[in-house]
mmCIF file of C-alpha atoms in Angstrom:
data_model
loop_
_atom_site.group_PDB
_atom_site.id
_atom_site.type_symbol
_atom_site.label_atom_id
_atom_site.label_comp_id
_atom_site.label_asym_id
_atom_site.label_seq_id
_atom_site.Cartn_x
_atom_site.Cartn_y
_atom_site.Cartn_z
ATOM 1 C CA UNK G 1 -20.053 -7.983 38.256
ATOM 2 C CA UNK G 2 -19.327 -9.603 34.904
ATOM 3 C CA UNK G 3 -16.321 -11.509 33.701
ATOM 4 C CA UNK G 4 -13.170 -9.853 32.383
ATOM 5 C CA UNK G 5 -12.313 -10.796 28.799
ATOM 6 C CA UNK G 6 -8.837 -9.887 27.519
ATOM 7 C CA UNK G 7 -8.523 -8.864 23.875
ATOM 8 C CA UNK G 8 -5.107 -9.587 22.358
ATOM 9 C CA UNK G 9 -3.525 -7.754 19.450
ATOM 10 C CA UNK G 10 -4.707 -9.876 16.486
ATOM 11 C CA UNK G 11 -2.988 -10.971 13.314
ATOM 12 C CA UNK G 12 -4.035 -8.291 10.841
ATOM 13 C CA UNK G 13 -1.761 -9.140 7.957
ATOM 14 C CA UNK G 14 0.847 -11.565 6.769
ATOM 15 C CA UNK G 15 4.103 -10.989 8.638
ATOM 16 C CA UNK G 16 2.644 -8.290 10.923
ATOM 17 C CA UNK G 17 3.865 -8.955 14.480
ATOM 18 C CA UNK G 18 3.447 -5.534 16.077
ATOM 19 C CA UNK G 19 1.757 -2.174 15.694
ATOM 20 C CA UNK G 20 1.986 1.304 17.165
ATOM 21 C CA UNK G 21 -1.089 2.524 19.055
ATOM 22 C CA UNK G 22 -1.890 5.946 17.636
ATOM 23 C CA UNK G 23 -5.389 6.554 19.037
ATOM 24 C CA UNK G 24 -7.827 5.081 21.532
ATOM 25 C CA UNK G 25 -11.338 5.674 20.191
ATOM 26 C CA UNK G 26 -12.753 4.628 23.567
ATOM 27 C CA UNK G 27 -11.635 5.319 27.139
ATOM 28 C CA UNK G 28 -11.789 3.163 30.250
ATOM 29 C CA UNK G 29 -15.372 2.944 31.470
ATOM 30 C CA UNK G 30 -16.961 3.386 28.046
ATOM 31 C CA UNK G 31 -19.627 0.931 26.924
ATOM 32 C CA UNK G 32 -18.581 -0.973 23.800
ATOM 33 C CA UNK G 33 -20.869 -2.327 21.130
ATOM 34 C CA UNK G 34 -19.803 -5.384 19.164
ATOM 35 C CA UNK G 35 -17.757 -4.414 16.073
ATOM 36 C CA UNK G 36 -17.435 -0.815 17.316
ATOM 37 C CA UNK G 37 -13.934 0.663 16.730
ATOM 38 C CA UNK G 38 -11.924 0.727 19.952
ATOM 39 C CA UNK G 39 -8.326 1.500 19.007
ATOM 40 C CA UNK G 40 -6.344 2.639 15.960
ATOM 41 C CA UNK G 41 -3.045 0.858 15.340
ATOM 42 C CA UNK G 42 -0.368 1.621 12.746
ATOM 43 C CA UNK G 43 1.653 -1.331 11.450
ATOM 44 C CA UNK G 44 4.357 -1.358 8.806
ATOM 45 C CA UNK G 45 1.693 -2.303 6.260
ATOM 46 C CA UNK G 46 -1.318 -0.122 7.060
ATOM 47 C CA UNK G 47 -3.185 1.876 9.682
ATOM 48 C CA UNK G 48 -6.299 0.069 10.904
ATOM 49 C CA UNK G 49 -9.209 0.409 13.298
ATOM 50 C CA UNK G 50 -9.600 -2.620 15.564
ATOM 51 C CA UNK G 51 -13.241 -3.319 16.489
ATOM 52 C CA UNK G 52 -14.556 -4.801 19.733
ATOM 53 C CA UNK G 53 -15.144 -8.558 19.297
ATOM 54 C CA UNK G 54 -17.803 -8.549 22.037
ATOM 55 C CA UNK G 55 -20.121 -6.023 23.704
ATOM 56 C CA UNK G 56 -19.166 -4.899 27.184
ATOM 57 C CA UNK G 57 -17.348 -2.199 29.151
ATOM 58 C CA UNK G 58 -13.743 -1.163 28.501
ATOM 59 C CA UNK G 59 -11.925 -1.864 31.784
ATOM 60 C CA UNK G 60 -8.211 -1.565 31.014
ATOM 61 C CA UNK G 61 -5.878 -0.425 28.228
ATOM 62 C CA UNK G 62 -2.508 -2.168 28.210
ATOM 63 C CA UNK G 63 -0.811 0.238 25.798
ATOM 64 C CA UNK G 64 -0.788 4.027 25.807
ATOM 65 C CA UNK G 65 -0.787 6.116 22.649
ATOM 66 C CA UNK G 66 2.688 5.688 21.177
ATOM 67 C CA UNK G 67 3.075 2.257 22.768
ATOM 68 C CA UNK G 68 3.719 -0.908 20.800
ATOM 69 C CA UNK G 69 1.121 -3.676 20.648
ATOM 70 C CA UNK G 70 2.597 -7.120 19.998
ATOM 71 C CA UNK G 71 0.784 -9.967 18.256
ATOM 72 C CA UNK G 72 -1.053 -12.287 20.679
ATOM 73 C CA UNK G 73 -0.285 -10.044 23.675
ATOM 74 C CA UNK G 74 -2.952 -8.231 25.718
ATOM 75 C CA UNK G 75 -4.267 -4.994 24.205
ATOM 76 C CA UNK G 76 -7.280 -4.204 26.395
ATOM 77 C CA UNK G 77 -9.825 -5.782 28.780
ATOM 78 C CA UNK G 78 -13.597 -5.889 28.355
ATOM 79 C CA UNK G 79 -16.006 -6.652 31.177
ATOM 80 C CA UNK G 80 -18.815 -8.781 29.754
ATOM 81 C CA UNK G 81 -22.107 -9.693 31.347
ATOM 82 C CA UNK G 82 -22.439 -13.129 32.980
ATOM 83 C CA UNK G 83 -19.757 -15.492 34.180
ATOM 84 C CA UNK G 84 -19.417 -17.651 31.081
ATOM 85 C CA UNK G 85 -16.824 -17.029 28.412
ATOM 86 C CA UNK G 86 -18.320 -14.852 25.677
ATOM 87 C CA UNK G 87 -19.268 -16.564 22.462
ATOM 88 C CA UNK G 88 -17.058 -15.744 19.473
ATOM 89 C CA UNK G 89 -18.299 -12.827 17.460
ATOM 90 C CA UNK G 90 -20.477 -13.808 14.520
ATOM 91 C CA UNK G 91 -18.387 -11.348 12.558
ATOM 92 C CA UNK G 92 -15.081 -12.674 13.798
ATOM 93 C CA UNK G 93 -13.875 -13.161 10.228
ATOM 94 C CA UNK G 94 -14.576 -9.550 9.348
ATOM 95 C CA UNK G 95 -11.444 -7.506 9.011
ATOM 96 C CA UNK G 96 -10.357 -4.264 10.651
ATOM 97 C CA UNK G 97 -10.817 -1.160 8.551
ATOM 98 C CA UNK G 98 -7.875 0.395 6.722
ATOM 99 C CA UNK G 99 -7.832 4.138 7.349
ATOM 100 C CA UNK G 100 -6.996 6.762 4.751
ATOM 101 C CA UNK G 101 -6.619 9.438 7.394
ATOM 102 C CA UNK G 102 -4.406 9.032 10.430
ATOM 103 C CA UNK G 103 -4.580 11.025 13.661
ATOM 104 C CA UNK G 104 -1.398 12.809 14.688
ATOM 105 C CA UNK G 105 1.063 10.521 16.449
ATOM 106 C CA UNK G 106 2.212 11.726 19.869
ATOM 107 C CA UNK G 107 5.934 12.335 19.661
ATOM 108 C CA UNK G 108 7.401 10.640 22.708
ATOM 109 C CA UNK G 109 9.729 7.780 23.512
ATOM 110 C CA UNK G 110 7.791 4.595 22.940
ATOM 111 C CA UNK G 111 9.857 2.145 24.956
ATOM 112 C CA UNK G 112 10.984 2.277 28.580
ATOM 113 C CA UNK G 113 14.589 1.475 29.187
ATOM 114 C CA UNK G 114 15.421 -1.552 31.280
ATOM 115 C CA UNK G 115 18.535 -1.948 33.350
ATOM 116 C CA UNK G 116 19.853 -4.919 31.414
ATOM 117 C CA UNK G 117 20.461 -5.252 27.706
ATOM 118 C CA UNK G 118 18.515 -8.187 26.280
ATOM 119 C CA UNK G 119 18.124 -9.684 22.840
ATOM 120 C CA UNK G 120 14.687 -10.158 21.251
ATOM 121 C CA UNK G 121 13.019 -13.381 22.307
ATOM 122 C CA UNK G 122 12.688 -14.454 18.698
ATOM 123 C CA UNK G 123 15.830 -13.641 16.758
ATOM 124 C CA UNK G 124 13.875 -13.776 13.484
ATOM 125 C CA UNK G 125 11.666 -10.896 14.612
ATOM 126 C CA UNK G 126 13.435 -7.597 15.204
ATOM 127 C CA UNK G 127 11.262 -5.363 17.367
ATOM 128 C CA UNK G 128 11.672 -1.679 16.545
ATOM 129 C CA UNK G 129 9.391 1.231 15.723
ATOM 130 C CA UNK G 130 9.267 2.629 12.159
ATOM 131 C CA UNK G 131 11.191 5.676 13.452
ATOM 132 C CA UNK G 132 14.049 3.482 14.692
ATOM 133 C CA UNK G 133 14.104 1.408 11.496
ATOM 134 C CA UNK G 134 14.273 4.539 9.353
ATOM 135 C CA UNK G 135 17.093 6.040 11.406
ATOM 136 C CA UNK G 136 19.010 2.761 11.247
ATOM 137 C CA UNK G 137 18.774 2.787 7.447
ATOM 138 C CA UNK G 138 20.030 6.370 7.320
ATOM 139 C CA UNK G 139 23.008 5.515 9.529
ATOM 140 C CA UNK G 140 23.809 2.283 7.722
ATOM 141 C CA UNK G 141 23.198 0.171 10.830
ATOM 142 C CA UNK G 142 22.075 -3.461 10.668
ATOM 143 C CA UNK G 143 19.411 -3.932 13.350
ATOM 144 C CA UNK G 144 20.071 -7.662 13.630
ATOM 145 C CA UNK G 145 23.469 -6.861 15.180
ATOM 146 C CA UNK G 146 21.989 -4.769 18.006
ATOM 147 C CA UNK G 147 20.774 -5.940 21.415
ATOM 148 C CA UNK G 148 17.725 -3.877 22.306
ATOM 149 C CA UNK G 149 17.300 -2.335 25.749
ATOM 150 C CA UNK G 150 13.554 -1.740 25.465
ATOM 151 C CA UNK G 151 10.680 -3.934 26.557
ATOM 152 C CA UNK G 152 10.989 -7.502 25.245
ATOM 153 C CA UNK G 153 14.312 -6.606 23.651
ATOM 154 C CA UNK G 154 12.898 -3.768 21.584
ATOM 155 C CA UNK G 155 15.541 -1.606 19.889
ATOM 156 C CA UNK G 156 15.336 2.088 20.832
ATOM 157 C CA UNK G 157 16.906 5.217 19.357
ATOM 158 C CA UNK G 158 19.491 5.222 22.155
ATOM 159 C CA UNK G 159 20.545 1.697 21.198
ATOM 160 C CA UNK G 160 21.620 2.999 17.780
ATOM 161 C CA UNK G 161 23.994 5.680 19.070
ATOM 162 C CA UNK G 162 27.000 3.438 19.882
ATOM 163 C CA UNK G 163 26.745 1.888 16.422
ATOM 164 C CA UNK G 164 26.467 5.107 14.444
ATOM 165 C CA UNK G 165 29.477 5.831 12.244
ATOM 166 C CA UNK G 166 30.690 9.140 10.873
ATOM 167 C CA UNK G 167 29.864 8.063 7.344
ATOM 168 C CA UNK G 168 26.958 5.969 6.104
ATOM 169 C CA UNK G 169 27.609 2.862 4.043
ATOM 170 C CA UNK G 170 27.175 4.634 0.725
ATOM 171 C CA UNK G 171 30.045 6.989 1.532
ATOM 172 C CA UNK G 172 27.783 10.034 1.729
ATOM 173 C CA UNK G 173 27.940 12.300 4.774
ATOM 174 C CA UNK G 174 25.840 11.194 7.714
ATOM 175 C CA UNK G 175 22.535 12.934 8.369
ATOM 176 C CA UNK G 176 23.161 16.346 9.901
ATOM 177 C CA UNK G 177 21.138 19.196 11.393
ATOM 178 C CA UNK G 178 21.733 22.905 10.883
ATOM 179 C CA UNK G 179 20.377 25.660 13.139
ATOM 180 C CA UNK G 180 16.701 26.211 12.429
ATOM 181 C CA UNK G 181 16.183 22.804 10.813
ATOM 182 C CA UNK G 182 13.026 20.954 11.764
ATOM 183 C CA UNK G 183 12.252 17.247 11.772
ATOM 184 C CA UNK G 184 9.090 16.049 10.090
ATOM 185 C CA UNK G 185 8.436 12.375 10.825
ATOM 186 C CA UNK G 186 6.877 10.149 8.205
ATOM 187 C CA UNK G 187 3.921 8.337 9.717
ATOM 188 C CA UNK G 188 1.130 6.084 8.560
ATOM 189 C CA UNK G 189 0.829 5.602 4.830
ATOM 190 C CA UNK G 190 3.854 7.772 4.020
ATOM 191 C CA UNK G 191 6.092 5.739 6.317
ATOM 192 C CA UNK G 192 4.827 2.526 4.770
ATOM 193 C CA UNK G 193 5.393 3.821 1.247
ATOM 194 C CA UNK G 194 8.931 4.977 2.076
ATOM 195 C CA UNK G 195 9.769 1.493 3.301
ATOM 196 C CA UNK G 196 8.074 -0.212 0.357
ATOM 197 C CA UNK G 197 9.751 1.926 -2.294
ATOM 198 C CA UNK G 198 13.184 1.495 -0.703
ATOM 199 C CA UNK G 199 12.675 -2.263 -0.733
ATOM 200 C CA UNK G 200 11.536 -2.255 -4.357
ATOM 201 C CA UNK G 201 14.447 -0.197 -5.680
ATOM 202 C CA UNK G 202 16.948 -2.239 -3.683
ATOM 203 C CA UNK G 203 15.652 -5.619 -4.840
ATOM 204 C CA UNK G 204 14.501 -5.002 -8.414
ATOM 205 C CA UNK G 205 16.767 -3.991 -11.330
ATOM 206 C CA UNK G 206 14.436 -1.490 -12.996
ATOM 207 C CA UNK G 207 14.389 -0.315 -16.570
ATOM 208 C CA UNK G 208 11.781 1.941 -18.140
ATOM 209 C CA UNK G 209 10.067 1.975 -21.512
ATOM 210 C CA UNK G 210 7.955 4.789 -22.981
ATOM 211 C CA UNK G 211 5.352 4.943 -25.722
ATOM 212 C CA UNK G 212 3.302 7.788 -27.193
ATOM 213 C CA UNK G 213 -0.123 6.611 -28.382
ATOM 214 C CA UNK G 214 -3.068 7.887 -30.415
ATOM 215 C CA UNK G 215 -5.995 8.445 -28.028
ATOM 216 C CA UNK G 216 -8.631 9.512 -30.589
ATOM 217 C CA UNK G 217 -10.729 6.346 -30.573
ATOM 218 C CA UNK G 218 -10.282 5.849 -26.841
ATOM 219 C CA UNK G 219 -11.807 9.285 -26.258
ATOM 220 C CA UNK G 220 -14.687 8.469 -28.603
ATOM 221 C CA UNK G 221 -15.407 5.161 -26.853
ATOM 222 C CA UNK G 222 -15.310 6.779 -23.446
ATOM 223 C CA UNK G 223 -17.639 9.601 -24.542
ATOM 224 C CA UNK G 224 -20.104 7.105 -26.047
ATOM 225 C CA UNK G 225 -20.102 5.047 -22.851
ATOM 226 C CA UNK G 226 -20.424 8.145 -20.693
ATOM 227 C CA UNK G 227 -24.066 8.764 -21.635
ATOM 228 C CA UNK G 228 -25.163 5.290 -20.552
ATOM 229 C CA UNK G 229 -23.074 5.406 -17.399
ATOM 230 C CA UNK G 230 -24.494 8.812 -16.458
ATOM 231 C CA UNK G 231 -28.023 7.449 -16.783
ATOM 232 C CA UNK G 232 -27.082 4.723 -14.310
ATOM 233 C CA UNK G 233 -25.465 7.183 -11.905
ATOM 234 C CA UNK G 234 -21.907 6.002 -12.603
ATOM 235 C CA UNK G 235 -19.001 8.410 -13.070
ATOM 236 C CA UNK G 236 -16.892 7.069 -15.914
ATOM 237 C CA UNK G 237 -13.201 7.744 -16.555
ATOM 238 C CA UNK G 238 -10.575 6.377 -18.909
ATOM 239 C CA UNK G 239 -9.209 3.987 -16.286
ATOM 240 C CA UNK G 240 -11.635 1.063 -16.816
ATOM 241 C CA UNK G 241 -10.829 1.036 -20.536
ATOM 242 C CA UNK G 242 -7.107 1.067 -19.810
ATOM 243 C CA UNK G 243 -7.518 -1.715 -17.246
ATOM 244 C CA UNK G 244 -9.492 -3.732 -19.775
ATOM 245 C CA UNK G 245 -6.725 -3.285 -22.361
ATOM 246 C CA UNK G 246 -4.169 -4.336 -19.773
ATOM 247 C CA UNK G 247 -6.188 -7.456 -18.969
ATOM 248 C CA UNK G 248 -6.351 -8.451 -22.634
ATOM 249 C CA UNK G 249 -2.620 -7.796 -22.977
ATOM 250 C CA UNK G 250 -1.878 -10.039 -19.982
ATOM 251 C CA UNK G 251 -3.673 -12.927 -21.686
ATOM 252 C CA UNK G 252 -1.212 -12.614 -24.565
ATOM 253 C CA UNK G 253 1.806 -12.005 -22.306
ATOM 254 C CA UNK G 254 1.178 -13.828 -18.981
ATOM 255 C CA UNK G 255 4.698 -12.938 -17.814
ATOM 256 C CA UNK G 256 3.418 -9.391 -17.250
ATOM 257 C CA UNK G 257 1.228 -10.708 -14.436
ATOM 258 C CA UNK G 258 3.923 -12.463 -12.445
ATOM 259 C CA UNK G 259 6.275 -12.260 -9.479
ATOM 260 C CA UNK G 260 9.931 -13.202 -9.270
ATOM 261 C CA UNK G 261 11.182 -15.462 -6.466
ATOM 262 C CA UNK G 262 14.871 -14.557 -6.363
ATOM 263 C CA UNK G 263 15.776 -17.146 -3.734
ATOM 264 C CA UNK G 264 14.510 -19.993 -5.902
ATOM 265 C CA UNK G 265 15.180 -18.324 -9.269
ATOM 266 C CA UNK G 266 11.591 -18.955 -10.327
ATOM 267 C CA UNK G 267 8.911 -16.820 -11.929
ATOM 268 C CA UNK G 268 5.423 -17.226 -10.478
ATOM 269 C CA UNK G 269 2.784 -16.758 -13.178
ATOM 270 C CA UNK G 270 -0.386 -15.575 -11.468
ATOM 271 C CA UNK G 271 -3.643 -16.915 -12.862
ATOM 272 C CA UNK G 272 -5.667 -14.112 -11.313
ATOM 273 C CA UNK G 273 -5.293 -10.576 -12.564
ATOM 274 C CA UNK G 274 -5.344 -8.522 -9.368
ATOM 275 C CA UNK G 275 -4.492 -5.021 -10.555
ATOM 276 C CA UNK G 276 -3.471 -2.388 -8.025
ATOM 277 C CA UNK G 277 -4.627 1.191 -8.588
ATOM 278 C CA UNK G 278 -2.173 3.719 -7.150
ATOM 279 C CA UNK G 279 -4.109 6.615 -5.597
ATOM 280 C CA UNK G 280 -2.627 9.809 -4.220
ATOM 281 C CA UNK G 281 -4.028 11.228 -0.989
ATOM 282 C CA UNK G 282 -3.010 14.177 1.166
ATOM 283 C CA UNK G 283 -1.349 11.707 3.537
ATOM 284 C CA UNK G 284 0.411 9.590 0.947
ATOM 285 C CA UNK G 285 -0.077 6.893 -1.653
ATOM 286 C CA UNK G 286 -2.435 3.941 -1.304
ATOM 287 C CA UNK G 287 -2.811 1.044 -3.741
ATOM 288 C CA UNK G 288 -6.225 -0.657 -3.505
ATOM 289 C CA UNK G 289 -6.418 -3.812 -5.586
ATOM 290 C CA UNK G 290 -9.134 -4.621 -8.119
ATOM 291 C CA UNK G 291 -9.451 -8.406 -7.895
ATOM 292 C CA UNK G 292 -9.851 -10.922 -10.739
ATOM 293 C CA UNK G 293 -10.060 -8.397 -13.548
ATOM 294 C CA UNK G 294 -9.841 -11.231 -16.089
ATOM 295 C CA UNK G 295 -13.409 -12.259 -15.158
ATOM 296 C CA UNK G 296 -14.890 -8.817 -15.773
ATOM 297 C CA UNK G 297 -16.362 -7.541 -18.999
ATOM 298 C CA UNK G 298 -16.082 -3.840 -19.718
ATOM 299 C CA UNK G 299 -19.395 -2.864 -18.082
ATOM 300 C CA UNK G 300 -18.694 -4.952 -14.971
ATOM 301 C CA UNK G 301 -15.187 -3.523 -14.846
ATOM 302 C CA UNK G 302 -16.529 0.039 -14.915
ATOM 303 C CA UNK G 303 -18.816 -0.705 -11.953
ATOM 304 C CA UNK G 304 -16.184 -2.602 -9.948
ATOM 305 C CA UNK G 305 -13.604 0.121 -10.491
ATOM 306 C CA UNK G 306 -16.036 2.848 -9.424
ATOM 307 C CA UNK G 307 -16.990 0.874 -6.298
ATOM 308 C CA UNK G 308 -13.343 0.365 -5.302
ATOM 309 C CA UNK G 309 -12.446 4.014 -5.811
ATOM 310 C CA UNK G 310 -15.462 5.253 -3.855
ATOM 311 C CA UNK G 311 -14.671 2.939 -0.937
ATOM 312 C CA UNK G 312 -11.074 4.145 -0.987
ATOM 313 C CA UNK G 313 -12.128 7.793 -0.913
ATOM 314 C CA UNK G 314 -14.570 7.203 1.945
ATOM 315 C CA UNK G 315 -12.042 5.208 4.018
ATOM 316 C CA UNK G 316 -14.045 1.991 3.762
ATOM 317 C CA UNK G 317 -11.307 -0.253 2.388
ATOM 318 C CA UNK G 318 -10.496 -3.528 4.127
ATOM 319 C CA UNK G 319 -6.980 -4.964 4.484
ATOM 320 C CA UNK G 320 -7.938 -7.557 1.868
ATOM 321 C CA UNK G 321 -8.444 -4.680 -0.595
ATOM 322 C CA UNK G 322 -4.788 -3.713 -0.166
ATOM 323 C CA UNK G 323 -3.018 -7.018 -0.800
ATOM 324 C CA UNK G 324 -2.436 -9.808 -3.329
ATOM 325 C CA UNK G 325 -1.830 -7.388 -6.185
ATOM 326 C CA UNK G 326 -0.131 -8.838 -9.262
ATOM 327 C CA UNK G 327 0.386 -5.667 -11.344
ATOM 328 C CA UNK G 328 0.073 -1.962 -10.550
ATOM 329 C CA UNK G 329 -1.201 1.013 -12.553
ATOM 330 C CA UNK G 330 -0.445 4.642 -11.647
ATOM 331 C CA UNK G 331 -2.632 7.300 -13.235
ATOM 332 C CA UNK G 332 -0.310 10.191 -12.372
ATOM 333 C CA UNK G 333 -1.524 12.243 -15.334
ATOM 334 C CA UNK G 334 -4.902 12.724 -13.669
ATOM 335 C CA UNK G 335 -3.349 14.663 -10.772
ATOM 336 C CA UNK G 336 -4.010 18.270 -11.657
ATOM 337 C CA UNK G 337 -4.120 17.231 -15.328
ATOM 338 C CA UNK G 338 -0.337 17.441 -15.479
ATOM 339 C CA UNK G 339 2.482 15.072 -16.283
ATOM 340 C CA UNK G 340 3.429 13.310 -19.497
ATOM 341 C CA UNK G 341 6.198 10.862 -18.587
ATOM 342 C CA UNK G 342 7.371 9.101 -15.443
ATOM 343 C CA UNK G 343 9.765 6.402 -14.261
ATOM 344 C CA UNK G 344 7.490 4.544 -11.830
ATOM 345 C CA UNK G 345 8.845 2.226 -9.140
ATOM 346 C CA UNK G 346 7.645 -1.365 -9.313
ATOM 347 C CA UNK G 347 5.516 -2.593 -6.428
ATOM 348 C CA UNK G 348 7.663 -5.472 -5.127
ATOM 349 C CA UNK G 349 7.403 -8.441 -5.765
ATOM 350 C CA UNK G 350 5.578 -7.606 -9.005
ATOM 351 C CA UNK G 351 7.617 -7.428 -12.223
ATOM 352 C CA UNK G 352 6.076 -4.378 -13.901
ATOM 353 C CA UNK G 353 4.160 -1.157 -13.368
ATOM 354 C CA UNK G 354 2.334 1.078 -15.846
ATOM 355 C CA UNK G 355 2.131 4.859 -15.397
ATOM 356 C CA UNK G 356 -0.424 6.820 -17.414
ATOM 357 C CA UNK G 357 0.243 10.388 -18.489
ATOM 358 C CA UNK G 358 -2.433 12.968 -19.194
ATOM 359 C CA UNK G 359 -4.289 13.021 -22.488
ATOM 360 C CA UNK G 360 -3.138 16.043 -24.456
ATOM 361 C CA UNK G 361 -3.034 17.522 -27.924
ATOM 362 C CA UNK G 362 0.120 17.919 -29.970
ATOM 363 C CA UNK G 363 1.161 18.277 -33.608
ATOM 364 C CA UNK G 364 1.639 14.928 -35.367
ATOM 365 C CA UNK G 365 2.360 13.828 -38.925
ATOM 366 C CA UNK G 366 -0.434 11.816 -40.550
ATOM 367 C CA UNK G 367 -0.521 10.935 -44.240
ATOM 368 C CA UNK G 368 2.221 13.470 -44.854
ATOM 369 C CA UNK G 369 0.245 16.259 -43.205
ATOM 370 C CA UNK G 370 0.819 17.993 -39.882
ATOM 371 C CA UNK G 371 -2.348 17.863 -37.801
ATOM 372 C CA UNK G 372 -3.314 18.260 -34.144
ATOM 373 C CA UNK G 373 -3.883 14.874 -32.547
ATOM 374 C CA UNK G 374 -5.069 13.580 -29.183
ATOM 375 C CA UNK G 375 -2.252 11.653 -27.528
ATOM 376 C CA UNK G 376 -1.708 9.671 -24.360
ATOM 377 C CA UNK G 377 1.680 8.645 -23.005
ATOM 378 C CA UNK G 378 2.456 5.377 -21.243
ATOM 379 C CA UNK G 379 5.522 4.872 -19.072
ATOM 380 C CA UNK G 380 6.442 1.342 -18.048
ATOM 381 C CA UNK G 381 8.983 0.040 -15.583
ATOM 382 C CA UNK G 382 9.999 -3.616 -15.796
ATOM 383 C CA UNK G 383 12.028 -6.051 -13.728
ATOM 384 C CA UNK G 384 14.945 -6.684 -16.083
ATOM 385 C CA UNK G 385 15.519 -10.139 -14.597
ATOM 386 C CA UNK G 386 12.172 -11.253 -15.985
ATOM 387 C CA UNK G 387 11.331 -8.944 -18.899
ATOM 388 C CA UNK G 388 14.066 -7.785 -21.262
ATOM 389 C CA UNK G 389 13.950 -4.859 -23.677
ATOM 390 C CA UNK G 390 12.698 -6.860 -26.648
ATOM 391 C CA UNK G 391 9.823 -8.399 -24.700
ATOM 392 C CA UNK G 392 9.010 -5.026 -23.138
ATOM 393 C CA UNK G 393 8.621 -3.458 -26.573
ATOM 394 C CA UNK G 394 6.303 -6.281 -27.664
ATOM 395 C CA UNK G 395 4.162 -5.909 -24.550
ATOM 396 C CA UNK G 396 3.936 -2.147 -24.898
ATOM 397 C CA UNK G 397 3.077 -2.243 -28.609
ATOM 398 C CA UNK G 398 0.386 -4.870 -28.050
ATOM 399 C CA UNK G 399 -1.119 -2.805 -25.255
ATOM 400 C CA UNK G 400 -0.999 0.456 -27.217
ATOM 401 C CA UNK G 401 -2.635 -1.227 -30.225
ATOM 402 C CA UNK G 402 -5.619 -1.984 -28.011
ATOM 403 C CA UNK G 403 -5.734 1.643 -26.872
ATOM 404 C CA UNK G 404 -5.617 2.838 -30.478
ATOM 405 C CA UNK G 405 -8.299 0.335 -31.536
ATOM 406 C CA UNK G 406 -10.458 -0.034 -28.415
ATOM 407 C CA UNK G 407 -13.383 -1.706 -30.195
ATOM 408 C CA UNK G 408 -11.561 -4.960 -29.392
ATOM 409 C CA UNK G 409 -12.195 -4.267 -25.704
ATOM 410 C CA UNK G 410 -15.984 -4.479 -26.014
#
């Protein structure tokens, strides 16, 4: 008989202290290979597969599906051969895989009630499932004022009932149900995005700025580059050219690539241009980040962008691909080839976001004549604490000039 090795729930992201078990890929008694996915866990940041750090046999699972795994607490046991402690995995620094698709979450009560009401062990960490947090927001309840009755002081749905008022804080009627209504829980990426967007709108004073731009030369440049890219097996879109223009614009206006620290009233100017690419999926929005764009020429940018998008579509992104973004781009116009204008929500703590409408034809006046021109619309949202209207117009005009004269991007 070998030795039992306990695998704890690891740190899989900054500030992540717990996760909801949504699927066991292996069952007790199964043989595990090193780095083979064992369990799928949903945190408030992402849904990830956790691989086995050592080969062995799965002996015990400490959390059922729907249960909450807590950082540094036991998640499962592996029986390993021999009596010595297993050597650390050579791939210990490799990260769990971010999933684009999530299995269905079993709808059941996650926490067992205890007889006594206890407060969380660490008052700075409020333990509650995404479902409880969302309901608390709807009811206008501050979770820090509640003593949880679940395991380790976890706050349950029942704990919210005594604190629920007839009216939510905003003065609107409380959430109600009519006969025949159905509940549809937000899980995985959609739950994360709901939380993120609520945080962004609450913390950032948004204002939007729009510009209609001539896309004639951009189309020509893309078509000319398409032949070479096709020969190399690369699918080319307008996005790399737009990202390149954005990178050049950032060099002129570094404030565009910054974050605002409200507590210290300081703007953090980021030296690296880590541009997030908002992608729509059937399960929600993901924002993989293209790192250090400032170091990439146009050809390298085309390849790096294509690689990132392909890994996102094949669910091969790592957690590191989803963080440290400094500016976000949303290509909403590519979805069904619809959409001209938008008022995008900034990805907190960034200070701006750019939304790209579809390229379309419309009548324009040129040299006193009405002609049909190729146009592309850009919709910006800015953090008004950092970028005012005058600066926003300068940034937008500089960016659009590059789109109208893209030879400067080569």
